[in-house]
Each structure stands twice: as C-alpha cells, then as structure tokens.
Short mmCIF file of C-alpha atoms in Angstrom, two decimals:
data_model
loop_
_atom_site.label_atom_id
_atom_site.label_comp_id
_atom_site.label_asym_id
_atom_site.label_seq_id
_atom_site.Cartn_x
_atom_site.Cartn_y
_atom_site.Cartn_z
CA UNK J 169 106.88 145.16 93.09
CA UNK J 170 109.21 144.01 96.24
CA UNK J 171 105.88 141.48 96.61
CA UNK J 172 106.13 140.36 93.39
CA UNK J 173 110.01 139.58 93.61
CA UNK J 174 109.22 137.75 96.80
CA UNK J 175 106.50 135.69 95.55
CA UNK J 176 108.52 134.81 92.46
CA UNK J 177 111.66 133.96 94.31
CA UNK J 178 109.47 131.59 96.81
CA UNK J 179 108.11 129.77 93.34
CA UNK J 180 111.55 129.42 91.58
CA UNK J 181 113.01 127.68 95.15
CA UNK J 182 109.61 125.48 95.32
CA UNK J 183 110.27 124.25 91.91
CA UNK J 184 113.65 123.81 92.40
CA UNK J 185 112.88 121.52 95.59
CA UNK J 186 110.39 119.49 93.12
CA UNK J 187 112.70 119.27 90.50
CA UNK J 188 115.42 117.51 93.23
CA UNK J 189 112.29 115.44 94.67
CA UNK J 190 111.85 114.10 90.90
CA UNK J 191 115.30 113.95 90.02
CA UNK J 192 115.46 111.12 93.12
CA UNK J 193 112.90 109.41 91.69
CA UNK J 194 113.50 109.27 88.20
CA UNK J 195 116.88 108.34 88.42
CA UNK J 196 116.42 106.17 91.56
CA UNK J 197 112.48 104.34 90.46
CA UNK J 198 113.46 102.81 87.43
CA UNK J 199 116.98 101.26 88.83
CA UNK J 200 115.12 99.44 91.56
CA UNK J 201 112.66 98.24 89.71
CA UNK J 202 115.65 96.95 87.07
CA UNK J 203 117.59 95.51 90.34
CA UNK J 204 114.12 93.41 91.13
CA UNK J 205 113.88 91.72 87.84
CA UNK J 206 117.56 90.86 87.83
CA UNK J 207 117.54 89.38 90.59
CA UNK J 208 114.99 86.77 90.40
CA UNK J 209 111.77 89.10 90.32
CA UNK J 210 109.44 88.23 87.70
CA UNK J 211 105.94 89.11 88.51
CA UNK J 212 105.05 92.48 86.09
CA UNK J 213 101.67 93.71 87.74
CA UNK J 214 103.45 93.99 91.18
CA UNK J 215 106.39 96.08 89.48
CA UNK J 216 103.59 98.38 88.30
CA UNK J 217 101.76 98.16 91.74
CA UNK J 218 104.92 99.89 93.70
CA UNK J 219 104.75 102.40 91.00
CA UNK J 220 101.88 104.06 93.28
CA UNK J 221 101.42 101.70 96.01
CA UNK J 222 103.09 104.33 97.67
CA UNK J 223 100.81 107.14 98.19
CA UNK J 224 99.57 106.60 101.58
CA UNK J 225 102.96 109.09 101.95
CA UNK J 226 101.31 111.89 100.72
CA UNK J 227 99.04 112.31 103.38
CA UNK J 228 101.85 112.80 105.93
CA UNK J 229 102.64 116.35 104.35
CA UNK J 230 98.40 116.55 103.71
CA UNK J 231 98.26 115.93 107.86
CA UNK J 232 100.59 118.82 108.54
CA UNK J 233 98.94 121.21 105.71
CA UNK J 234 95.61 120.36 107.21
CA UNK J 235 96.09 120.96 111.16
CA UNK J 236 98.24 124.62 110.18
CA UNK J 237 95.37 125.68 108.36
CA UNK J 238 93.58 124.95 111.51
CA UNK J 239 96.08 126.63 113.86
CA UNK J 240 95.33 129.76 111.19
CA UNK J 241 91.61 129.46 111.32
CA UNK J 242 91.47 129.55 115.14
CA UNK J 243 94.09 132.19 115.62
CA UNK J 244 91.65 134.45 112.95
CA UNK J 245 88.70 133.41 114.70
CA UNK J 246 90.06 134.98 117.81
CA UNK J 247 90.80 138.43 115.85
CA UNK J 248 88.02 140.34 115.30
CA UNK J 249 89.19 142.35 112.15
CA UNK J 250 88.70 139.06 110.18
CA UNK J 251 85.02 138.21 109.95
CA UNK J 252 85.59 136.30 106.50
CA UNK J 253 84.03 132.85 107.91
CA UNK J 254 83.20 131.49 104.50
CA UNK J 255 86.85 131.81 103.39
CA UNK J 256 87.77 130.45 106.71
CA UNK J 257 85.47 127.85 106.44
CA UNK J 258 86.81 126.83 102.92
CA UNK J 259 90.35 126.45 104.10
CA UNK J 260 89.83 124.91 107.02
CA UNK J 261 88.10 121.66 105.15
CA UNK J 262 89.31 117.94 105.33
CA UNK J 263 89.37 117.78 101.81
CA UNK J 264 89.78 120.84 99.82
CA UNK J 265 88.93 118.80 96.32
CA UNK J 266 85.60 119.58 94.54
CA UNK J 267 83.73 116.36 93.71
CA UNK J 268 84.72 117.72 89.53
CA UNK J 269 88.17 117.35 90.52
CA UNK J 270 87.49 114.12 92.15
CA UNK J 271 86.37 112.34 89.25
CA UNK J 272 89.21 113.94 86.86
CA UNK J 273 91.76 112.60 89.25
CA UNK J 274 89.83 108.79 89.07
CA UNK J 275 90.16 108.99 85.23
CA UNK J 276 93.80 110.12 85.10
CA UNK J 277 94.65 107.48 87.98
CA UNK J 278 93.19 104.46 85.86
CA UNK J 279 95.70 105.78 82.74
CA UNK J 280 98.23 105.72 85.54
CA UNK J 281 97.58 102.26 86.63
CA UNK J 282 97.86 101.04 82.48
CA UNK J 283 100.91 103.09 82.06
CA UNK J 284 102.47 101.50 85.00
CA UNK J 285 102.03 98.25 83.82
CA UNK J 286 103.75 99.52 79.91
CA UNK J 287 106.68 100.90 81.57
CA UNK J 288 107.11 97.60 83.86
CA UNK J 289 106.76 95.59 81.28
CA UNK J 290 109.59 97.24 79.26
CA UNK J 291 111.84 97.55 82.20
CA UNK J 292 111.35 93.66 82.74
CA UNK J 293 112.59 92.81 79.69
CA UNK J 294 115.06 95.91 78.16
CA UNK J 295 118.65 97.23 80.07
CA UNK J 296 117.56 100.25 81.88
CA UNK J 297 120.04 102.18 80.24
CA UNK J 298 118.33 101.44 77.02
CA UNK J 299 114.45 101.73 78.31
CA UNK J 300 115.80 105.22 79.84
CA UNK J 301 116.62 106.40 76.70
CA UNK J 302 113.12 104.96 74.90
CA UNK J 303 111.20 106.90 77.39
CA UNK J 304 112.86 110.24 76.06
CA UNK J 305 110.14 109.95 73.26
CA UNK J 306 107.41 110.77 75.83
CA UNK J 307 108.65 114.27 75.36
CA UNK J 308 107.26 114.59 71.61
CA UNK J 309 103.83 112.96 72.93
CA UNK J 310 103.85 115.38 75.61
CA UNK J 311 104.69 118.73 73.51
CA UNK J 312 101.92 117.45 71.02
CA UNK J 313 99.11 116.39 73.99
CA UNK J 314 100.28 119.92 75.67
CA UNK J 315 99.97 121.89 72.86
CA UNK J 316 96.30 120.14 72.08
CA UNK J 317 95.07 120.28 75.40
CA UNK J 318 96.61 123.30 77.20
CA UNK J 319 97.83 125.31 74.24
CA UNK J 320 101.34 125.87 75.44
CA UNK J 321 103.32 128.06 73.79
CA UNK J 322 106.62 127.04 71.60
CA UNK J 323 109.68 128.66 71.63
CA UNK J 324 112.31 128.15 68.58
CA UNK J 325 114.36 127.05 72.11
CA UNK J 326 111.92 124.67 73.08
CA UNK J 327 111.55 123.08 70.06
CA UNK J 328 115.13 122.66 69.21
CA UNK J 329 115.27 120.98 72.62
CA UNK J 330 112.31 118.72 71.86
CA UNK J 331 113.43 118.23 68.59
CA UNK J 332 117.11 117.23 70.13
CA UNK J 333 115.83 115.07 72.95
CA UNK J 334 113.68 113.04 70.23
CA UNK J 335 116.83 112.73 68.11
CA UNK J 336 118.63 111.04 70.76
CA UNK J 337 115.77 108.57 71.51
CA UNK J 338 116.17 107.68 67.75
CA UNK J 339 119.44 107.63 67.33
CA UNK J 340 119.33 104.90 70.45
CA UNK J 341 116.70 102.91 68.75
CA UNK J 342 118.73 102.68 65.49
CA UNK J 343 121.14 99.94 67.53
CA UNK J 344 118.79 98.82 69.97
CA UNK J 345 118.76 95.00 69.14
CA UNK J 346 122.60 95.47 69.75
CA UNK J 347 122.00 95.20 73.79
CA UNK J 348 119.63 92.08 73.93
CA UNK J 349 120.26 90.63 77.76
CA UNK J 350 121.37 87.27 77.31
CA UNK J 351 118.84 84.22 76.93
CA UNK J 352 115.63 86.86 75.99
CA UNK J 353 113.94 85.90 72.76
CA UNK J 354 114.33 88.54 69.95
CA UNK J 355 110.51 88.56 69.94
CA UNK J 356 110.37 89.76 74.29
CA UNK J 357 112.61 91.87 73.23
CA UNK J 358 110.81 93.75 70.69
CA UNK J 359 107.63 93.59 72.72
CA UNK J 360 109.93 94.90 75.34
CA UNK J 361 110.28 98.18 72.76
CA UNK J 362 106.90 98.69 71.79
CA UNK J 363 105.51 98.79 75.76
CA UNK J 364 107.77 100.90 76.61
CA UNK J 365 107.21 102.99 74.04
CA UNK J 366 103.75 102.36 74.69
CA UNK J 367 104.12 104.20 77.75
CA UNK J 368 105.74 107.02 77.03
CA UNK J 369 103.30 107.97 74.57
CA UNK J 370 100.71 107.47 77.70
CA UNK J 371 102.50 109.12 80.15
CA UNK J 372 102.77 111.93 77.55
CA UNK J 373 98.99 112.61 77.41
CA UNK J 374 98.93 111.84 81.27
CA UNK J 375 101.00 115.40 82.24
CA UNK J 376 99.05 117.57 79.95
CA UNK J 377 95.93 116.09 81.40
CA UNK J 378 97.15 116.95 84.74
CA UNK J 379 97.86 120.42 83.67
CA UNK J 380 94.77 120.81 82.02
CA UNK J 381 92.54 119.50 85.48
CA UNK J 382 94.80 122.38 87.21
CA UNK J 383 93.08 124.95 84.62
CA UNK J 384 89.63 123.55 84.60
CA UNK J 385 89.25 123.27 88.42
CA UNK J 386 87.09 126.17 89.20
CA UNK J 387 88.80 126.75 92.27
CA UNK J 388 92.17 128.34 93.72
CA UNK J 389 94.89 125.48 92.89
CA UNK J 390 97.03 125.53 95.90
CA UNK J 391 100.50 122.61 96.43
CA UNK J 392 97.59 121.04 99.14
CA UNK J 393 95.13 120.58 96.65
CA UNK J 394 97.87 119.39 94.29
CA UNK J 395 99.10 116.58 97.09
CA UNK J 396 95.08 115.59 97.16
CA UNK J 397 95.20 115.46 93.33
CA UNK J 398 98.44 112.98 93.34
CA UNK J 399 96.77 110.65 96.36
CA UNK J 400 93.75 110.46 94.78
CA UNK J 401 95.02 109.49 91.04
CA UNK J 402 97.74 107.50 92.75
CA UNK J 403 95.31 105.26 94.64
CA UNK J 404 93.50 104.91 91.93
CA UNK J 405 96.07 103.76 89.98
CA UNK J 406 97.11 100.82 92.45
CA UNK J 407 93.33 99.78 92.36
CA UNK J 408 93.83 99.16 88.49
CA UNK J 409 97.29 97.27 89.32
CA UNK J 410 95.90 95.27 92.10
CA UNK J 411 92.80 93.95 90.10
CA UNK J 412 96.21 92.71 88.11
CA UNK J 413 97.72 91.15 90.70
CA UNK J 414 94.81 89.25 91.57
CA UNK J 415 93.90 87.83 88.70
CA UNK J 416 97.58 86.87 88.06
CA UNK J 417 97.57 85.70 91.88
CA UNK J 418 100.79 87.84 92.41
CA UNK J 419 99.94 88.59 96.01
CA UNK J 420 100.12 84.27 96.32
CA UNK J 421 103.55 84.28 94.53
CA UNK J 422 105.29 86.88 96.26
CA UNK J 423 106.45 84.82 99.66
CA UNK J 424 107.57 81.63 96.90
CA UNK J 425 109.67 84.66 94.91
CA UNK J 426 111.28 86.40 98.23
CA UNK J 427 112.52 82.79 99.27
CA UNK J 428 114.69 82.36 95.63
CA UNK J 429 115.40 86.29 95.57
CA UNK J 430 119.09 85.86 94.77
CA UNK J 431 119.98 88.63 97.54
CA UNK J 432 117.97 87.02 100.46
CA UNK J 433 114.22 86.89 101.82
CA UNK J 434 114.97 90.08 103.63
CA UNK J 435 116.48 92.39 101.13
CA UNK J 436 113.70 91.33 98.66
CA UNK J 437 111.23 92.86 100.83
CA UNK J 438 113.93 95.87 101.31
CA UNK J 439 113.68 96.57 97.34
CA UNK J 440 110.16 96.14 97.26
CA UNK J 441 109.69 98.95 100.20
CA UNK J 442 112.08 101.37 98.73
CA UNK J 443 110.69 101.19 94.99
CA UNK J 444 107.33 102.04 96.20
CA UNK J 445 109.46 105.26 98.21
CA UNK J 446 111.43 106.36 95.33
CA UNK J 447 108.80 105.91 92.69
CA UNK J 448 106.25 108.18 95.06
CA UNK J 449 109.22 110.93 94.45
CA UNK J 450 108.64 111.03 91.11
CA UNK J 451 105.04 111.37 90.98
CA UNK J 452 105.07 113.62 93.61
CA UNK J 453 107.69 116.06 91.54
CA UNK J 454 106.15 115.56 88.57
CA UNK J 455 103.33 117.26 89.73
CA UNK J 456 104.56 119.69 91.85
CA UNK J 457 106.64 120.50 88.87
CA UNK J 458 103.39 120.84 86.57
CA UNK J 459 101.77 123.02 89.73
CA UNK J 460 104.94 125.58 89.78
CA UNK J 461 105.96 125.28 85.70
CA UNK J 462 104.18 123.74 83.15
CA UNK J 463 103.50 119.83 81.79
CA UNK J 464 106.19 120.48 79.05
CA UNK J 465 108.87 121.63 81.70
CA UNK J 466 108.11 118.68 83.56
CA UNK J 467 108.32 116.37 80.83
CA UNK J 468 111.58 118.57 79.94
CA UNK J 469 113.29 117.73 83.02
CA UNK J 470 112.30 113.90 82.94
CA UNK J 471 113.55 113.23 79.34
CA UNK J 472 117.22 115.30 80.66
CA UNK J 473 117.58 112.83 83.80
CA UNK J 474 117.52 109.49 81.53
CA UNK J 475 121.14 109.86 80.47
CA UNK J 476 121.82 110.39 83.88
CA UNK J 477 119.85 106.86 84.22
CA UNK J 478 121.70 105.59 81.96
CA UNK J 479 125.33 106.30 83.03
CA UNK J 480 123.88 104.62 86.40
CA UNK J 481 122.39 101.54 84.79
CA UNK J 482 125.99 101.10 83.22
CA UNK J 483 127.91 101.59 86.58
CA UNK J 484 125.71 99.54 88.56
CA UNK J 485 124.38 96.74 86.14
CA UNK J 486 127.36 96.87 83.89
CA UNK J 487 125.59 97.54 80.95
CA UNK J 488 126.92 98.28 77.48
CA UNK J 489 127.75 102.07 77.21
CA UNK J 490 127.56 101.99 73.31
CA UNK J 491 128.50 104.91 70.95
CA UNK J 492 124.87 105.67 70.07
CA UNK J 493 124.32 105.92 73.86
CA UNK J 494 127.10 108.37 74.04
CA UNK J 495 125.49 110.20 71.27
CA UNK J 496 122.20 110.01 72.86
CA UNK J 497 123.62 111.37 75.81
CA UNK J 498 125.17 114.63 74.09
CA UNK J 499 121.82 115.16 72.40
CA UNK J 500 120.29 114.90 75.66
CA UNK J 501 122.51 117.52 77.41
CA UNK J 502 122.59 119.79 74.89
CA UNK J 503 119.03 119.64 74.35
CA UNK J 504 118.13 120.95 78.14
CA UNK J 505 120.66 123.54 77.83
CA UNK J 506 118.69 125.00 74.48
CA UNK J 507 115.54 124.82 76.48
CA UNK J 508 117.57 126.48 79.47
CA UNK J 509 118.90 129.29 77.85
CA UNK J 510 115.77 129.85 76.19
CA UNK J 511 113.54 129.69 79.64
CA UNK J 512 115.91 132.18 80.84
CA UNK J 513 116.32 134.74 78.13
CA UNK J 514 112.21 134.40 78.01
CA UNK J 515 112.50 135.13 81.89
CA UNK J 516 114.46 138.14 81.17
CA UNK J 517 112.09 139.59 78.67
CA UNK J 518 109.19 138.94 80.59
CA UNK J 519 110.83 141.06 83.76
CA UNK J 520 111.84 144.02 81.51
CA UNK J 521 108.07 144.17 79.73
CA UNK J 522 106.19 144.33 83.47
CA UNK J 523 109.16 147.11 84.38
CA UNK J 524 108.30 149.20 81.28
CA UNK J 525 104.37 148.65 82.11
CA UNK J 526 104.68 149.52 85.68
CA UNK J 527 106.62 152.90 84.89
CA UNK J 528 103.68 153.75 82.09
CA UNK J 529 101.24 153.06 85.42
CA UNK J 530 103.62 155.17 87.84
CA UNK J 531 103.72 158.33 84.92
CA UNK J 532 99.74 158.31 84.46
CA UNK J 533 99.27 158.08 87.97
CA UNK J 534 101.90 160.98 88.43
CA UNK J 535 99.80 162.98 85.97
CA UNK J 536 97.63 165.72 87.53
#
C-alpha cells in the first residue's frame, strides 16, 4: 500500500509539472505567433511551421533518458542476481518505438501539420483574445472523439464542465463580428472563424488519437516512449508545413519580411526562435498530460488557460475586453472548477473502494 501511495504521489507531481510545461505554452504559443502577424509577419505556412519546427528539443531529455538507461544496464550487467538480458536488452535500445507505433505517430503528425496551418490561419486574421476563446470548442470535439475512440467515462461533473466551457465559446461567438481588427474584410474575417474552428475540431480528434496509440501499443508506455511519440509526430508535422512553405516560397520571403519587421531584423528572428520554444511546451504537455491523465483532462486544462489568453491578449495587444468575453471568462472558470471538484471527489471514492478491498484481502488471508 505505502508503494502504491508513492507511485501515485510521483504521478500526481509529474502531471502537475506537465500541466505548468503546457500552461507556458498555451498561454505563451499563441501570443507570439499574434505578436508576428502584428507586426508585419504575413506568411501563414511558416506560422504553422514553428508550431513543431521545434522538436529537435525533445531529444535533449531523449539523450539523457537514453545514456541512464545505459548507466542501469551496465551497473545490472555487473550484478549477477540479474540475468534478465532480454529485458535489459529492451531498455537499453536507441529507439524504444515499435515500427506499429511508428507509423501511428506519421499519421497523427500529418493531422498535426493541417491543424497547424487552421489554427495559423485564424490567429492571422482574428484578436487572440477572440481565437482563444473559439478554440474552447475543441473541448466538445474532443469529449465526443474520446468517448468514440477511447470510451472515456462521463461524469455529471465532467459534463457540466464541458457543457460550461462550450457555453462560453458560444456565448463569444454571438458578438464576434464586434472585434473585427481594423482594415480586414468582413469576408477574412469570417474565414478567420471557420479555420479556427476548423482546428479545434482537428485538434479534438488529434488527443484522443494520441490516447488511443498509448492503448493500442502492445508494449509498456513509458514518458521516453511518449517523448519518441511527440518527436516523431512533430517532425512529421513540419514535413507537411514545409512542403507549404515551399510551394508558397516562404523560406525566399522570410529575409525581405525580417528587413520591414516593424521591431527590427534582429528581434524578428528573436520571435521566430521563441515561438518554435514555447509552442514545443505545449505539445510536449499535452502529451505528457494524455500519458499521466487522460485526452479529455488534457483538452480540460487547454480550454481553462484561454481566458487566461485572453486577459493577456487584452493587456498586451490592447484588445477589446467585451462583456461576452467577461462572460466567457466566468463560464470558463467555473467550468474547471466543476470538473475539479468532481476529479477530486472521484479521487476520493476511488481511494476508499481499494481500502475496503484490501481489508476483504487482509481478513481472508487472516482466515485459517
């Protein structure tokens, strides 16, 4: 039992260090990526590029998971009560991925790469306050895609917090042609609505998907294999964007844009350095989250941090803070404190029902 407390105490402080890793990166990704397009950027397939173009990263925490496992291999090998060489073997691999979870990776990385290039799209064109708030939706796709694919379980908790979150994206779109930036066509506008929406009903499939390729591995899922998971779909997902950026001969027109960057050569190449950082945070939470939780938490914790994205957006960008924002935000807040309360109440019911079964075990055993 004092195992069991341990090993669930380690899990609850490894999700919350994923949960800070994605808060940085939802709150941080899509501000950058705003901050590019106000000032001056205007090439879309290289927004969606830095979405992933990051995940050369990963391999940095991959390197120091790979050579411990070899510092425990050889310090085993020199023990003679361990003869287990085909476990020790297995662990002590480059790659720990199976060439099934290989090709599920590929697949999910190419949705990636699409719903990069949605979300850009509606960041290039909407206040990030309001394409914040759109993305909440991606919470109803997700519940729906999670309950399809990985038959999660609903709470009446969770769904008053889904149903709550949704609300708020809806009450925001009710006024949404109220906060048209100034000299945008009502018609980029709109498209700007429908992307973005666009991909948040992508990304919504995407996390259950990822969840699902955790359960259909055939093979222990351990936070390494995870990190291998992420840098595989992640690459794959900047091959999509930089077929793009060929074809739209961004790579040629990036110098030309630095040059007119209204905050200097230098700094341009500053914002395009750190979006690739902060929006490898995200994906690499989002995951992790997934690994230690569940898709639905993740995509839980991702619709709660938009107001947050908001407020930002408003104090940075001086963007409207309208009263359906404000309501939007309330929903929003009170929505992760239903799911909260019921996580934790579920928590609490879980502990007592694996108390009462391990004193049936201790009487039987007691029994002569």
């Amino acid at each position: 039992m004092a195992t069991q407390e341990s090993s669930s105490r380690t899990k609850k402080f490894l999700l919350i260090i994923n949960c800070i890793i994605l808060a940085i990166g939802n709150c941080g990704g899509p501000l950058i990526t705003r901050l590019y397009f106000l000032k001056g950027g205007e090439r879309i397939w290289l927004s969606s590029w830095l979405e992933t173009v990051g995940w050369p990263i990963v391999l940095i925490p991959l390197s120091f998971s790979y050579f411990n496992r070899r510092r425990e291999f050889q310090g085993k090998m020199l023990s003679p009560i361990d003869n287990n060489n085909d476990n020790n073997n297995n662990n002590t691999k480059l790659i720990l991925m199976t060439p099934r979870i290989f090709v599920a990776s590929i697949g999910i990385g190419v949705l990636t790469g699409f719903d990069n290039y949605l979300y850009a799209y509606g960041v290039a064109k909407l206040p990030v306050s309001t394409s914040a708030l759109l993305i909440a939706s991606q919470l109803a796709f997700t519940a729906g895609f999670a309950f399809l694919l990985v038959k999660q379980k609903f709470t009446s908790y969770s769904i008053n917090s889904i149903f709550l979150l949704t609300l708020g994206a809806v009450v925001l779109a009710l006024h949404a042609n109220g906060d048209r930036p100034n000299g945008e066509s009502k018609k980029e506008y709109v498209l700007g609505f429908i992307m973005t929406l666009g991909a948040a009903a992508l990304y919504g499939l995407i996390l259950p998907l990822i969840e699902l390729l955790y359960k259909k591995a055939k093979q222990g899922i351990t936070y390494t294999l995870v990190m291998e998971i992420q840098a595989v779909y992640c690459l794959f997902s900047t091959v999509v964007c930089t077929i793009g950026m060929i074809i739209n001969k961004d790579f040629q027109a990036m110098s030309r844009e630095a040059k007119s960057f209204e905050l200097g050569k230098a700094r341009y190449y500053v914002v395009i350095i750190w979006s690739a950082i902060l929006w490898q945070c995200f994906f690499l939470g989002a995951i992790g989250v997934i690994y230690y939780s569940s898709s639905l938490v993740s995509a839980i914790l991702i619709t709660v941090l938009l107001p947050v994205t908001e407020i930002l957006g408003v104090v940075f960008y001086g963007e409207k803070f309208t009263p359906e924002k404000g309501v939007s935000l309330v929903l929003s807040i009170w929505g992760f404190i239903s799911y909260l309360y019921g996580d934790i109440k579920s928590s609490k019911k879980k502990k007592e029902n694996q108390s009462q079964e391990q004193e049936m075990i201790d009487k039987i055993t007691c029994t002569p």
